[in-house]
Amino acid sequence: VQLQASGGGLVQAGGSLRLSCAASGDISRISRMGWYRQAPGKQRELVATLTSSGNTNVADSVKGRFTISRDNAKMTVYLQMNSLAPDDTAVYYCNAQRTDWSRTTYDYWGQGTLVTVSS
């Protein structure tokens, strides 16, 4: 599975950005896609994930501001980020989880896209 993320950039506090991540390759058994982020000096953390059955998991810190969605036909996951704050500054990583016939899961990561929010 290959993941191509795009959409990062520089935005002022209160602004919006939309991240996109397109999956390609062996996508037939992708069970979940989502976004993580890593701020300077901090560990990578979950932002939001969306399963193939439509279940979402969204970090408390972004609830009500960020929305995750998915276009199954395009095998693309989106992260709409509104009301951005300087604390949202981080490298955002796209993630896909594939589950094989034995229910073993495999995680794949995109290259990361930088989001910088200025105050």
N, CA, C and O atoms as a MOPAC input file, in Angstrom:
PM7 MOZYME 1SCF
protein

 N      0.84400 1    -1.18100 1     0.00000 1
 C      0.00000 1     0.00000 1     0.00000 1
 C      0.88300 1     1.23600 1     0.00000 1
 O      1.80700 1     1.36200 1     0.80400 1
 N      0.58300 1     2.13600 1    -0.90800 1
 C      1.29300 1     3.40400 1    -0.94600 1
 C      0.28400 1     4.52400 1    -0.63500 1
 O     -0.86800 1     4.49300 1    -1.06800 1
 N      0.75800 1     5.49100 1     0.11600 1
 C     -0.09800 1     6.59900 1     0.51700 1
 C      0.52500 1     7.90500 1     0.06700 1
 O      1.70500 1     8.15500 1     0.30900 1
 N     -0.27000 1     8.73700 1    -0.58700 1
 C      0.19200 1    10.03400 1    -1.06600 1
 C     -0.65300 1    11.11400 1    -0.41800 1
 O     -1.84000 1    11.25700 1    -0.71200 1
 N     -0.02500 1    11.87000 1     0.46600 1
 C     -0.74400 1    12.91200 1     1.18700 1
 C     -0.45800 1    14.27700 1     0.57200 1
 O      0.60400 1    14.51000 1    -0.00500 1
 N     -1.42000 1    15.15700 1     0.70700 1
 C     -1.25200 1    16.52400 1     0.21000 1
 C     -2.17100 1    17.45700 1     0.98700 1
 O     -3.06900 1    17.01300 1     1.70200 1
 N     -1.93200 1    18.75900 1     0.83700 1
 C     -2.83900 1    19.74000 1     1.40500 1
 C     -2.30400 1    20.54900 1     2.55800 1
 O     -2.98200 1    21.46500 1     3.02300 1
 N     -1.10900 1    20.24800 1     3.04000 1
 C     -0.56800 1    21.02300 1     4.14200 1
 C     -0.15900 1    22.41100 1     3.68700 1
 O     -0.19700 1    22.73500 1     2.50000 1
 N      0.23200 1    23.22000 1     4.65700 1
 C      0.67200 1    24.56100 1     4.32200 1
 C      0.65800 1    25.46800 1     5.52000 1
 O      0.54400 1    25.02400 1     6.66300 1
 N      0.77500 1    26.75500 1     5.24000 1
 C      0.79200 1    27.78200 1     6.28000 1
 C     -0.55500 1    28.49200 1     6.29400 1
 O     -1.06300 1    28.90600 1     5.25200 1
 N     -1.11900 1    28.62600 1     7.47800 1
 C     -2.41900 1    29.27100 1     7.61300 1
 C     -2.43500 1    30.07100 1     8.91600 1
 O     -1.75200 1    29.72400 1     9.88000 1
 N     -3.20400 1    31.11800 1     8.92700 1
 C     -3.33800 1    31.91200 1    10.14700 1
 C     -4.31200 1    31.24400 1    11.11400 1
 O     -5.19200 1    30.48700 1    10.70600 1
 N     -4.14300 1    31.53300 1    12.37600 1
 C     -5.05800 1    31.00100 1    13.39000 1
 C     -6.49800 1    31.36200 1    13.03500 1
 O     -6.79900 1    32.48800 1    12.64000 1
 N     -7.36800 1    30.38100 1    13.18600 1
 C     -8.76500 1    30.56200 1    12.82300 1
 C     -9.08600 1    30.12300 1    11.40900 1
 O    -10.25400 1    30.03500 1    11.03000 1
 N     -8.06400 1    29.85100 1    10.63800 1
 C     -8.25700 1    29.44600 1     9.25100 1
 C     -8.54100 1    27.97200 1     9.10100 1
 O     -8.69000 1    27.24100 1    10.08000 1
 N     -8.61300 1    27.54800 1     7.84000 1
 C     -8.95500 1    26.16800 1     7.51400 1
 C     -7.98100 1    25.59500 1     6.48800 1
 O     -7.38700 1    26.31700 1     5.68800 1
 N     -7.84200 1    24.29600 1     6.54000 1
 C     -7.08800 1    23.54400 1     5.54500 1
 C     -7.77300 1    22.19500 1     5.36500 1
 O     -8.46000 1    21.71000 1     6.26400 1
 N     -7.57900 1    21.59900 1     4.19800 1
 C     -8.06100 1    20.23900 1     3.96900 1
 C     -6.90900 1    19.37800 1     3.49100 1
 O     -6.25000 1    19.68300 1     2.49600 1
 N     -6.68500 1    18.31500 1     4.20800 1
 C     -5.66700 1    17.34800 1     3.82300 1
 C     -6.32600 1    16.20200 1     3.06100 1
 O     -7.46000 1    15.81000 1     3.33700 1
 N     -5.57600 1    15.68100 1     2.09700 1
 C     -6.04000 1    14.53500 1     1.32300 1
 C     -4.97900 1    13.44800 1     1.35600 1
 O     -3.78400 1    13.73200 1     1.43000 1
 N     -5.42700 1    12.21100 1     1.30000 1
 C     -4.49700 1    11.09600 1     1.25100 1
 C     -5.09200 1    10.01800 1     0.36500 1
 O     -6.15900 1     9.47600 1     0.65300 1
 N     -4.39000 1     9.71700 1    -0.71500 1
 C     -4.85000 1     8.70800 1    -1.66100 1
 C     -4.04600 1     7.43300 1    -1.48400 1
 O     -2.81700 1     7.46000 1    -1.42300 1
 N     -4.75300 1     6.31800 1    -1.40200 1
 C     -4.11400 1     5.01500 1    -1.25900 1
 C     -4.07100 1     4.30700 1    -2.60300 1
 O     -4.99700 1     4.40500 1    -3.40800 1
 N     -2.97700 1     3.59200 1    -2.82600 1
 C     -2.84200 1     2.80600 1    -4.05500 1
 C     -2.09600 1     1.51900 1    -3.72500 1
 O     -1.57600 1     1.34900 1    -2.62200 1
 N     -2.05600 1     0.63100 1    -4.68700 1
 C     -1.40600 1    -0.65500 1    -4.45500 1
 C     -2.41200 1    -1.69200 1    -3.99900 1
 O     -3.52300 1    -1.75500 1    -4.52700 1
 N     -2.03900 1    -2.50100 1    -3.02900 1
 C     -2.90300 1    -3.56900 1    -2.52900 1
 C     -3.91100 1    -2.99200 1    -1.53900 1
 O     -3.73300 1    -3.10600 1    -0.32600 1
 N     -4.95300 1    -2.38400 1    -2.05200 1
 C     -5.90600 1    -1.66500 1    -1.21000 1
 C     -7.13600 1    -2.48800 1    -0.88200 1
 O     -8.04000 1    -2.00600 1    -0.19900 1
 N     -7.18300 1    -3.71600 1    -1.35500 1
 C     -8.41500 1    -4.48900 1    -1.25800 1
 C     -8.83700 1    -4.79000 1     0.17600 1
 O    -10.02700 1    -4.97000 1     0.43500 1
 N     -7.89500 1    -4.84900 1     1.11300 1
 C     -8.26500 1    -5.20700 1     2.46500 1
 C     -7.92400 1    -4.09000 1     3.46000 1
 O     -7.67100 1    -4.35400 1     4.63600 1
 N     -7.91800 1    -2.86700 1     2.98700 1
 C     -7.72700 1    -1.74400 1     3.91100 1
 C     -8.96900 1    -1.61600 1     4.77200 1
 O    -10.07700 1    -1.45500 1     4.25900 1
 N     -8.78500 1    -1.68700 1     6.07100 1
 C     -9.91300 1    -1.66400 1     6.99100 1
 C    -10.09300 1    -0.30900 1     7.66700 1
 O    -11.16000 1    -0.00200 1     8.19900 1
 N     -9.04000 1     0.48600 1     7.63800 1
 C     -9.12000 1     1.76700 1     8.33700 1
 C     -8.11100 1     2.72700 1     7.73000 1
 O     -7.00200 1     2.33300 1     7.36900 1
 N     -8.50200 1     3.98400 1     7.62100 1
 C     -7.58800 1     5.04700 1     7.21600 1
 C     -7.74500 1     6.21600 1     8.16700 1
 O     -8.78800 1     6.39800 1     8.79400 1
 N     -6.69600 1     6.99700 1     8.26000 1
 C     -6.80000 1     8.12100 1     9.17200 1
 C     -5.57200 1     8.99300 1     9.17100 1
 O     -4.70400 1     8.89500 1     8.30300 1
 N     -5.52500 1     9.85400 1    10.17800 1
 C     -4.47200 1    10.85000 1    10.29200 1
 C     -3.89000 1    10.85900 1    11.70400 1
 O     -4.60300 1    10.74400 1    12.70100 1
 N     -2.58600 1    10.99700 1    11.74700 1
 C     -1.85300 1    11.21300 1    12.97900 1
 C     -1.02500 1    12.47700 1    12.78400 1
 O     -0.84600 1    12.94800 1    11.66000 1
 N     -0.53300 1    13.00900 1    13.86800 1
 C      0.33600 1    14.18000 1    13.75600 1
 C      1.45400 1    14.12100 1    14.79200 1
 O      1.34800 1    13.48000 1    15.83800 1
 N      2.52300 1    14.82000 1    14.44900 1
 C      3.65900 1    14.89300 1    15.36100 1
 C      4.18800 1    16.31200 1    15.37300 1
 O      4.69000 1    16.82000 1    14.37000 1
 N      4.06400 1    16.93700 1    16.52800 1
 C      4.57400 1    18.28700 1    16.71300 1
 C      6.03300 1    18.21000 1    17.13700 1
 O      6.46800 1    17.17600 1    17.64400 1
 N      6.79500 1    19.27200 1    16.94100 1
 C      8.21100 1    19.26700 1    17.32900 1
 C      8.38900 1    18.90500 1    18.79700 1
 O      7.76000 1    19.50100 1    19.67200 1
 N      9.24000 1    17.93500 1    19.05900 1
 C      9.53100 1    17.54300 1    20.42800 1
 C      8.47100 1    16.68500 1    21.09300 1
 O      8.56500 1    16.38500 1    22.28300 1
 N      7.45800 1    16.28800 1    20.32500 1
 C      6.37300 1    15.48800 1    20.90000 1
 C      6.24400 1    14.16500 1    20.16500 1
 O      6.77300 1    13.98400 1    19.06800 1
 N      5.52600 1    13.24500 1    20.79900 1
 C      5.27900 1    11.95900 1    20.16800 1
 C      4.15400 1    12.07700 1    19.14800 1
 O      3.32200 1    12.98200 1    19.20800 1
 N      4.15800 1    11.15800 1    18.23400 1
 C      3.08200 1    11.10500 1    17.25300 1
 C      1.77900 1    10.76600 1    17.97100 1
 O      1.75200 1     9.91000 1    18.85600 1
 N      0.70100 1    11.44400 1    17.58200 1
 C     -0.58000 1    11.21500 1    18.23100 1
 C     -1.68200 1    11.05600 1    17.19500 1
 O     -1.59000 1    11.57000 1    16.08000 1
 N     -2.71400 1    10.34200 1    17.58100 1
 C     -3.86100 1    10.15200 1    16.71500 1
 C     -4.63300 1    11.45000 1    16.58800 1
 O     -4.84000 1    12.17100 1    17.56400 1
 N     -5.05500 1    11.73000 1    15.36400 1
 C     -5.94600 1    12.86400 1    15.12100 1
 C     -7.35400 1    12.34700 1    14.85800 1
 O     -8.30000 1    12.71300 1    15.55500 1
 N     -7.48400 1    11.50200 1    13.85500 1
 C     -8.79600 1    10.94200 1    13.53100 1
 C     -8.61500 1     9.73400 1    12.62700 1
 O     -7.72900 1     9.70800 1    11.77300 1
 N     -9.46500 1     8.73500 1    12.82700 1
 C     -9.46800 1     7.56900 1    11.95400 1
 C    -10.89400 1     7.24200 1    11.55200 1
 O    -11.85400 1     7.62100 1    12.22200 1
 N    -11.00400 1     6.53800 1    10.45700 1
 C    -12.31700 1     6.17800 1     9.91200 1
 C    -12.21900 1     4.76500 1     9.35600 1
 O    -11.39800 1     4.48700 1     8.48100 1
 N    -13.06300 1     3.87300 1     9.87000 1
 C    -13.01800 1     2.49900 1     9.39800 1
 C    -13.85100 1     2.33400 1     8.12400 1
 O    -14.63300 1     3.20800 1     7.75100 1
 N    -13.66000 1     1.20800 1     7.48400 1
 C    -14.40000 1     0.93400 1     6.26000 1
 C    -15.89700 1     0.80200 1     6.52400 1
 O    -16.71200 1     0.95400 1     5.61500 1
 N    -16.24800 1     0.52100 1     7.76600 1
 C    -17.66500 1     0.42000 1     8.11800 1
 C    -18.24100 1     1.74700 1     8.58600 1
 O    -19.42200 1     1.83500 1     8.92100 1
 N    -17.40700 1     2.77600 1     8.60900 1
 C    -17.90200 1     4.11000 1     8.92600 1
 C    -17.71400 1     4.56900 1    10.35200 1
 O    -18.20200 1     5.63800 1    10.72000 1
 N    -17.02500 1     3.80000 1    11.16200 1
 C    -16.78100 1     4.21100 1    12.54800 1
 C    -15.62000 1     5.18800 1    12.61300 1
 O    -14.58700 1     4.98700 1    11.97300 1
 N    -15.79800 1     6.23900 1    13.38700 1
 C    -14.74900 1     7.23600 1    13.51700 1
 C    -14.18700 1     7.26100 1    14.93100 1
 O    -14.85900 1     6.90200 1    15.89800 1
 N    -12.95700 1     7.68800 1    15.01800 1
 C    -12.29300 1     7.91600 1    16.29300 1
 C    -11.57500 1     9.24700 1    16.15000 1
 O    -10.65800 1     9.38100 1    15.33900 1
 N    -11.98800 1    10.22000 1    16.93200 1
 C    -11.45800 1    11.57900 1    16.79300 1
 C    -10.88300 1    12.02000 1    18.12500 1
 O    -11.51600 1    11.85000 1    19.16700 1
 N     -9.69000 1    12.58400 1    18.09500 1
 C     -9.04600 1    13.07000 1    19.31500 1
 C     -9.86700 1    14.19100 1    19.93600 1
 O    -10.44200 1    15.02200 1    19.23300 1
 N     -9.91000 1    14.19900 1    21.25200 1
 C    -10.67800 1    15.22900 1    21.96000 1
 C    -10.20500 1    16.63300 1    21.59200 1
 O    -10.99800 1    17.57300 1    21.53400 1
 N     -8.90800 1    16.75900 1    21.34700 1
 C     -8.33800 1    18.08100 1    21.09500 1
 C     -8.82200 1    18.69800 1    19.78100 1
 O     -8.69200 1    19.90600 1    19.58500 1
 N     -9.37000 1    17.89400 1    18.89200 1
 C     -9.80600 1    18.42200 1    17.59600 1
 C    -11.29700 1    18.22500 1    17.34700 1
 O    -11.81500 1    18.64500 1    16.31200 1
 N    -11.98400 1    17.59400 1    18.28300 1
 C    -13.43000 1    17.37200 1    18.10300 1
 C    -14.14700 1    18.70000 1    17.93000 1
 O    -13.88900 1    19.67700 1    18.63300 1
 N    -15.05400 1    18.69500 1    16.96800 1
 C    -15.80800 1    19.90800 1    16.68600 1
 C    -15.09600 1    20.85200 1    15.73300 1
 O    -15.69500 1    21.80900 1    15.24400 1
 N    -13.83500 1    20.59400 1    15.46700 1
 C    -13.06600 1    21.44800 1    14.54800 1
 C    -12.60400 1    20.68400 1    13.31400 1
 O    -12.58100 1    21.23500 1    12.21300 1
 N    -12.24000 1    19.42700 1    13.49200 1
 C    -11.72700 1    18.61100 1    12.39100 1
 C    -12.76900 1    17.54700 1    12.02900 1
 O    -13.45200 1    16.99800 1    12.89400 1
 N    -12.86700 1    17.27900 1    10.73600 1
 C    -13.78800 1    16.25700 1    10.25800 1
 C    -13.04900 1    15.32700 1     9.30300 1
 O    -12.37400 1    15.77800 1     8.37800 1
 N    -13.18400 1    14.04000 1     9.53800 1
 C    -12.57600 1    13.05600 1     8.65200 1
 C    -13.65500 1    12.47000 1     7.75800 1
 O    -14.77600 1    12.21100 1     8.19400 1
 N    -13.29100 1    12.26500 1     6.49700 1
 C    -14.24000 1    11.66400 1     5.54700 1
 C    -13.45100 1    10.82100 1     4.56100 1
 O    -12.22100 1    10.85900 1     4.51500 1
 N    -14.19300 1    10.06800 1     3.78100 1
 C    -13.52600 1     9.10700 1     2.90200 1
 C    -14.31500 1     8.95900 1     1.61500 1
 O    -15.54500 1     8.91100 1     1.63000 1
 N    -13.61200 1     8.89000 1     0.52000 1
 C    -14.21000 1     8.59400 1    -0.78400 1
 C    -13.73800 1     7.20200 1    -1.16700 1
 O    -12.60500 1     7.02300 1    -1.61200 1
 N    -14.60300 1     6.22500 1    -0.99400 1
 C    -14.20100 1     4.84500 1    -1.23300 1
 C    -13.87700 1     4.58200 1    -2.69600 1
 O    -13.00000 1     3.77700 1    -3.01000 1
 N    -14.57700 1     5.25700 1    -3.57900 1
 C    -14.32400 1     5.05300 1    -5.01100 1
 C    -12.91500 1     5.49700 1    -5.38200 1
 O    -12.26300 1     4.89000 1    -6.23100 1
 N    -12.45900 1     6.55900 1    -4.73800 1
 C    -11.11900 1     7.08800 1    -5.02000 1
 C    -10.08800 1     6.56900 1    -4.01900 1
 O     -8.89800 1     6.85300 1    -4.15200 1
 N    -10.53400 1     5.82100 1    -3.03200 1
 C     -9.67900 1     5.31800 1    -1.95500 1
 C     -8.85900 1     6.47800 1    -1.37300 1
 O     -7.63800 1     6.40500 1    -1.23100 1
 N     -9.56700 1     7.51400 1    -1.05600 1
 C     -8.95000 1     8.72300 1    -0.53400 1
 C     -9.63000 1     9.11800 1     0.76500 1
 O    -10.85400 1     9.06000 1     0.88900 1
 N     -8.81500 1     9.52000 1     1.72600 1
 C     -9.34600 1    10.00600 1     2.99200 1
 C     -9.00000 1    11.49000 1     3.11200 1
 O     -7.92600 1    11.93000 1     2.70000 1
 N     -9.92500 1    12.23900 1     3.67900 1
 C     -9.77000 1    13.67600 1     3.81800 1
 C     -9.81800 1    14.07100 1     5.29100 1
 O    -10.46200 1    13.41700 1     6.11100 1
 N     -9.12500 1    15.15100 1     5.59700 1
 C     -9.22800 1    15.73500 1     6.92600 1
 C     -9.50300 1    17.22300 1     6.75000 1
 O     -8.61700 1    17.98900 1     6.37200 1
 N    -10.72900 1    17.61700 1     7.02700 1
 C    -11.09100 1    19.02800 1     6.97500 1
 C    -10.79300 1    19.63700 1     8.32800 1
 O    -11.34100 1    19.20900 1     9.34400 1
 N     -9.93000 1    20.62800 1     8.34600 1
 C     -9.49000 1    21.23900 1     9.59000 1
 C     -9.95600 1    22.68800 1     9.62200 1
 O     -9.52700 1    23.50900 1     8.81200 1
 N    -10.83100 1    22.98900 1    10.55900 1
 C    -11.34900 1    24.34300 1    10.73300 1
 C    -10.90600 1    24.90900 1    12.07100 1
 O    -10.47800 1    24.17200 1    12.95900 1
 N    -11.01200 1    26.19400 1    12.20300 1
 C    -10.64900 1    26.88300 1    13.45700 1
 C     -9.26900 1    26.45500 1    13.93500 1
 O     -9.07500 1    26.12200 1    15.10400 1
 N     -8.33800 1    26.47000 1    13.03200 1
 C     -6.98100 1    26.01500 1    13.36200 1
 C     -6.33900 1    26.94000 1    14.38100 1
 O     -6.56700 1    28.15000 1    14.38800 1
 N     -5.53700 1    26.34200 1    15.23500 1
 C     -4.83200 1    27.06700 1    16.29000 1
 C     -3.34500 1    26.73500 1    16.20400 1
 O     -2.96700 1    25.71500 1    15.62800 1
 N     -2.50300 1    27.59300 1    16.77500 1
 C     -1.05400 1    27.32200 1    16.72900 1
 C     -0.68900 1    25.93900 1    17.26700 1
 O      0.28200 1    25.34000 1    16.80600 1
 N     -1.45100 1    25.42300 1    18.23300 1
 C     -1.16700 1    24.09000 1    18.78100 1
 C     -1.40500 1    22.98000 1    17.77600 1
 O     -0.99600 1    21.84100 1    18.00200 1
 N     -2.05700 1    23.29200 1    16.67800 1
 C     -2.27500 1    22.28300 1    15.63500 1
 C     -1.07600 1    22.15900 1    14.70200 1
 O     -1.05300 1    21.29100 1    13.82900 1
 N     -0.09400 1    23.01300 1    14.88200 1
 C      1.10500 1    22.94400 1    14.05900 1
 C      1.81500 1    21.61800 1    14.27200 1
 O      2.15700 1    21.25400 1    15.39700 1
 N      2.03200 1    20.90700 1    13.18000 1
 C      2.64100 1    19.57800 1    13.25300 1
 C      2.83300 1    19.04300 1    11.84800 1
 O      2.34200 1    19.60700 1    10.87100 1
 N      3.55800 1    17.94300 1    11.77500 1
 C      3.57600 1    17.15500 1    10.54600 1
 C      2.43900 1    16.15000 1    10.66000 1
 O      2.34600 1    15.40200 1    11.63300 1
 N      1.59100 1    16.14500 1     9.66600 1
 C      0.43300 1    15.25000 1     9.66000 1
 C      0.72700 1    14.05300 1     8.76400 1
 O      1.14500 1    14.19900 1     7.61500 1
 N      0.50100 1    12.88100 1     9.31500 1
 C      0.79100 1    11.64500 1     8.61200 1
 C     -0.49800 1    10.89100 1     8.31600 1
 O     -1.34900 1    10.69700 1     9.18400 1
 N     -0.60900 1    10.48000 1     7.08300 1
 C     -1.71500 1     9.62000 1     6.70000 1
 C     -1.38400 1     8.17700 1     7.07800 1
 O     -0.24100 1     7.73500 1     6.96000 1
 N     -2.38400 1     7.47000 1     7.52500 1
 C     -2.19800 1     6.07200 1     7.92700 1
 C     -3.27100 1     5.20000 1     7.30000 1
 O     -4.43200 1     5.59600 1     7.19900 1
 N     -2.87300 1     4.02100 1     6.88400 1
 C     -3.83400 1     3.01500 1     6.42500 1
 C     -3.51900 1     1.71000 1     7.12900 1
 O     -2.36100 1     1.32500 1     7.29300 1
 N     -4.56700 1     1.05600 1     7.53300 1
 C     -4.39800 1    -0.23300 1     8.20000 1
 C     -5.07200 1    -1.30800 1     7.35100 1
 O     -6.24500 1    -1.20100 1     6.99100 1
 N     -4.30900 1    -2.32900 1     7.04700 1
 C     -4.82300 1    -3.43900 1     6.24300 1
 C     -4.91300 1    -4.67700 1     7.11000 1
 O     -4.01700 1    -4.95500 1     7.90700 1
 N     -5.98300 1    -5.41000 1     6.95400 1
 C     -6.20500 1    -6.62000 1     7.73900 1
 C     -6.22600 1    -7.80800 1     6.78900 1
 O     -7.01900 1    -7.83600 1     5.84700 1
 N     -5.35700 1    -8.79600 1     7.02800 1
 C     -5.32400 1    -9.93800 1     6.11900 1
 C     -6.27600 1   -11.04000 1     6.59600 1
 O     -7.01400 1   -10.86000 1     7.56400 1
 N     -6.24700 1   -12.17500 1     5.90600 1
 C     -7.20500 1   -13.24800 1     6.17500 1
 C     -7.07300 1   -13.81400 1     7.58300 1
 O     -8.03500 1   -14.34600 1     8.13800 1
 N     -5.87400 1   -13.69800 1     8.15900 1
 C     -5.68300 1   -14.20300 1     9.52000 1
 C     -5.96800 1   -13.14000 1    10.56700 1
 O     -5.71500 1   -13.34800 1    11.75300 1
 N     -6.49300 1   -12.00600 1    10.13200 1
 C     -6.81500 1   -10.87200 1    11.00000 1
 C     -5.57900 1   -10.17900 1    11.54100 1
 O     -5.65700 1    -9.42400 1    12.51100 1
 N     -4.44100 1   -10.43400 1    10.91500 1
 C     -3.23400 1    -9.68700 1    11.25100 1
 C     -3.34600 1    -8.32100 1    10.59300 1
 O     -3.74800 1    -8.20300 1     9.43600 1
 N     -2.98500 1    -7.29300 1    11.34700 1
 C     -3.08100 1    -5.93500 1    10.81300 1
 C     -1.70000 1    -5.40800 1    10.45600 1
 O     -0.70100 1    -5.71600 1    11.10600 1
 N     -1.67900 1    -4.61200 1     9.41100 1
 C     -0.43900 1    -3.99700 1     8.93700 1
 C     -0.69900 1    -2.50000 1     8.79900 1
 O     -1.71900 1    -2.08200 1     8.25100 1
 N      0.22600 1    -1.71200 1     9.29700 1
 C      0.09700 1    -0.26500 1     9.20800 1
 C      1.01300 1     0.29000 1     8.12600 1
 O      2.16400 1    -0.12500 1     7.98600 1
 N      0.47900 1     1.23100 1     7.36800 1
 C      1.23300 1     1.91700 1     6.32200 1
 C      1.13600 1     3.41700 1     6.57500 1
 O      0.12900 1     3.92500 1     7.06600 1
 N      2.22500 1     4.11000 1     6.22000 1
 C      2.29300 1     5.53800 1     6.49400 1
 C      2.63800 1     6.32500 1     5.24000 1
 O      3.43600 1     5.89300 1     4.40700 1
 N      2.02000 1     7.47800 1     5.13000 1
 C      2.38700 1     8.40600 1     4.08300 1
 C      3.62400 1     9.19000 1     4.47900 1
 O      4.18900 1     8.97400 1     5.55200 1
 N      4.04400 1    10.09900 1     3.61300 1
 C      5.30600 1    10.79300 1     3.80700 1
 C      5.20100 1    11.95400 1     4.78300 1
 O      6.22600 1    12.49900 1     5.19300 1
 N      4.00600 1    12.34200 1     5.16000 1
 C      3.84400 1    13.46900 1     6.07800 1
 C      3.70000 1    14.77600 1     5.32900 1
 O      4.37700 1    15.02600 1     4.33100 1
 N      2.81200 1    15.59300 1     5.82900 1
 C      2.62200 1    16.92500 1     5.25300 1
 C      2.58400 1    17.93600 1     6.39400 1
 O      1.89300 1    17.73800 1     7.39400 1
 N      3.32600 1    19.00800 1     6.23200 1
 C      3.49500 1    19.98500 1     7.30700 1
 C      2.34000 1    20.98100 1     7.31900 1
 O      1.98600 1    21.56900 1     6.29700 1
 N      1.77600 1    21.14800 1     8.49000 1
 C      0.75700 1    22.17100 1     8.72900 1
 C      1.32100 1    23.15200 1     9.74400 1
 O      1.70100 1    22.76300 1    10.84900 1
 N      1.37200 1    24.40400 1     9.37200 1
 C      1.87900 1    25.44700 1    10.25400 1
 C      0.79200 1    26.49000 1    10.44900 1
 O      0.28200 1    27.06600 1     9.48800 1
 N      0.44700 1    26.72200 1    11.70700 1
 C     -0.58400 1    27.70200 1    12.02900 1
 C      0.07300 1    28.86400 1    12.76100 1
 O      0.65300 1    28.69600 1    13.83400 1
 N     -0.02700 1    30.02500 1    12.16800 1
 C      0.58500 1    31.21200 1    12.76600 1
 C     -0.43200 1    31.94900 1    13.64100 1
 O     -1.63000 1    31.96300 1    13.36000 1
 N      0.07900 1    32.55100 1    14.69300 1
 C     -0.81900 1    33.26700 1    15.61800 1
 C     -1.04200 1    34.71300 1    15.18200 1
 O     -1.76800 1    35.45300 1    15.84500 1

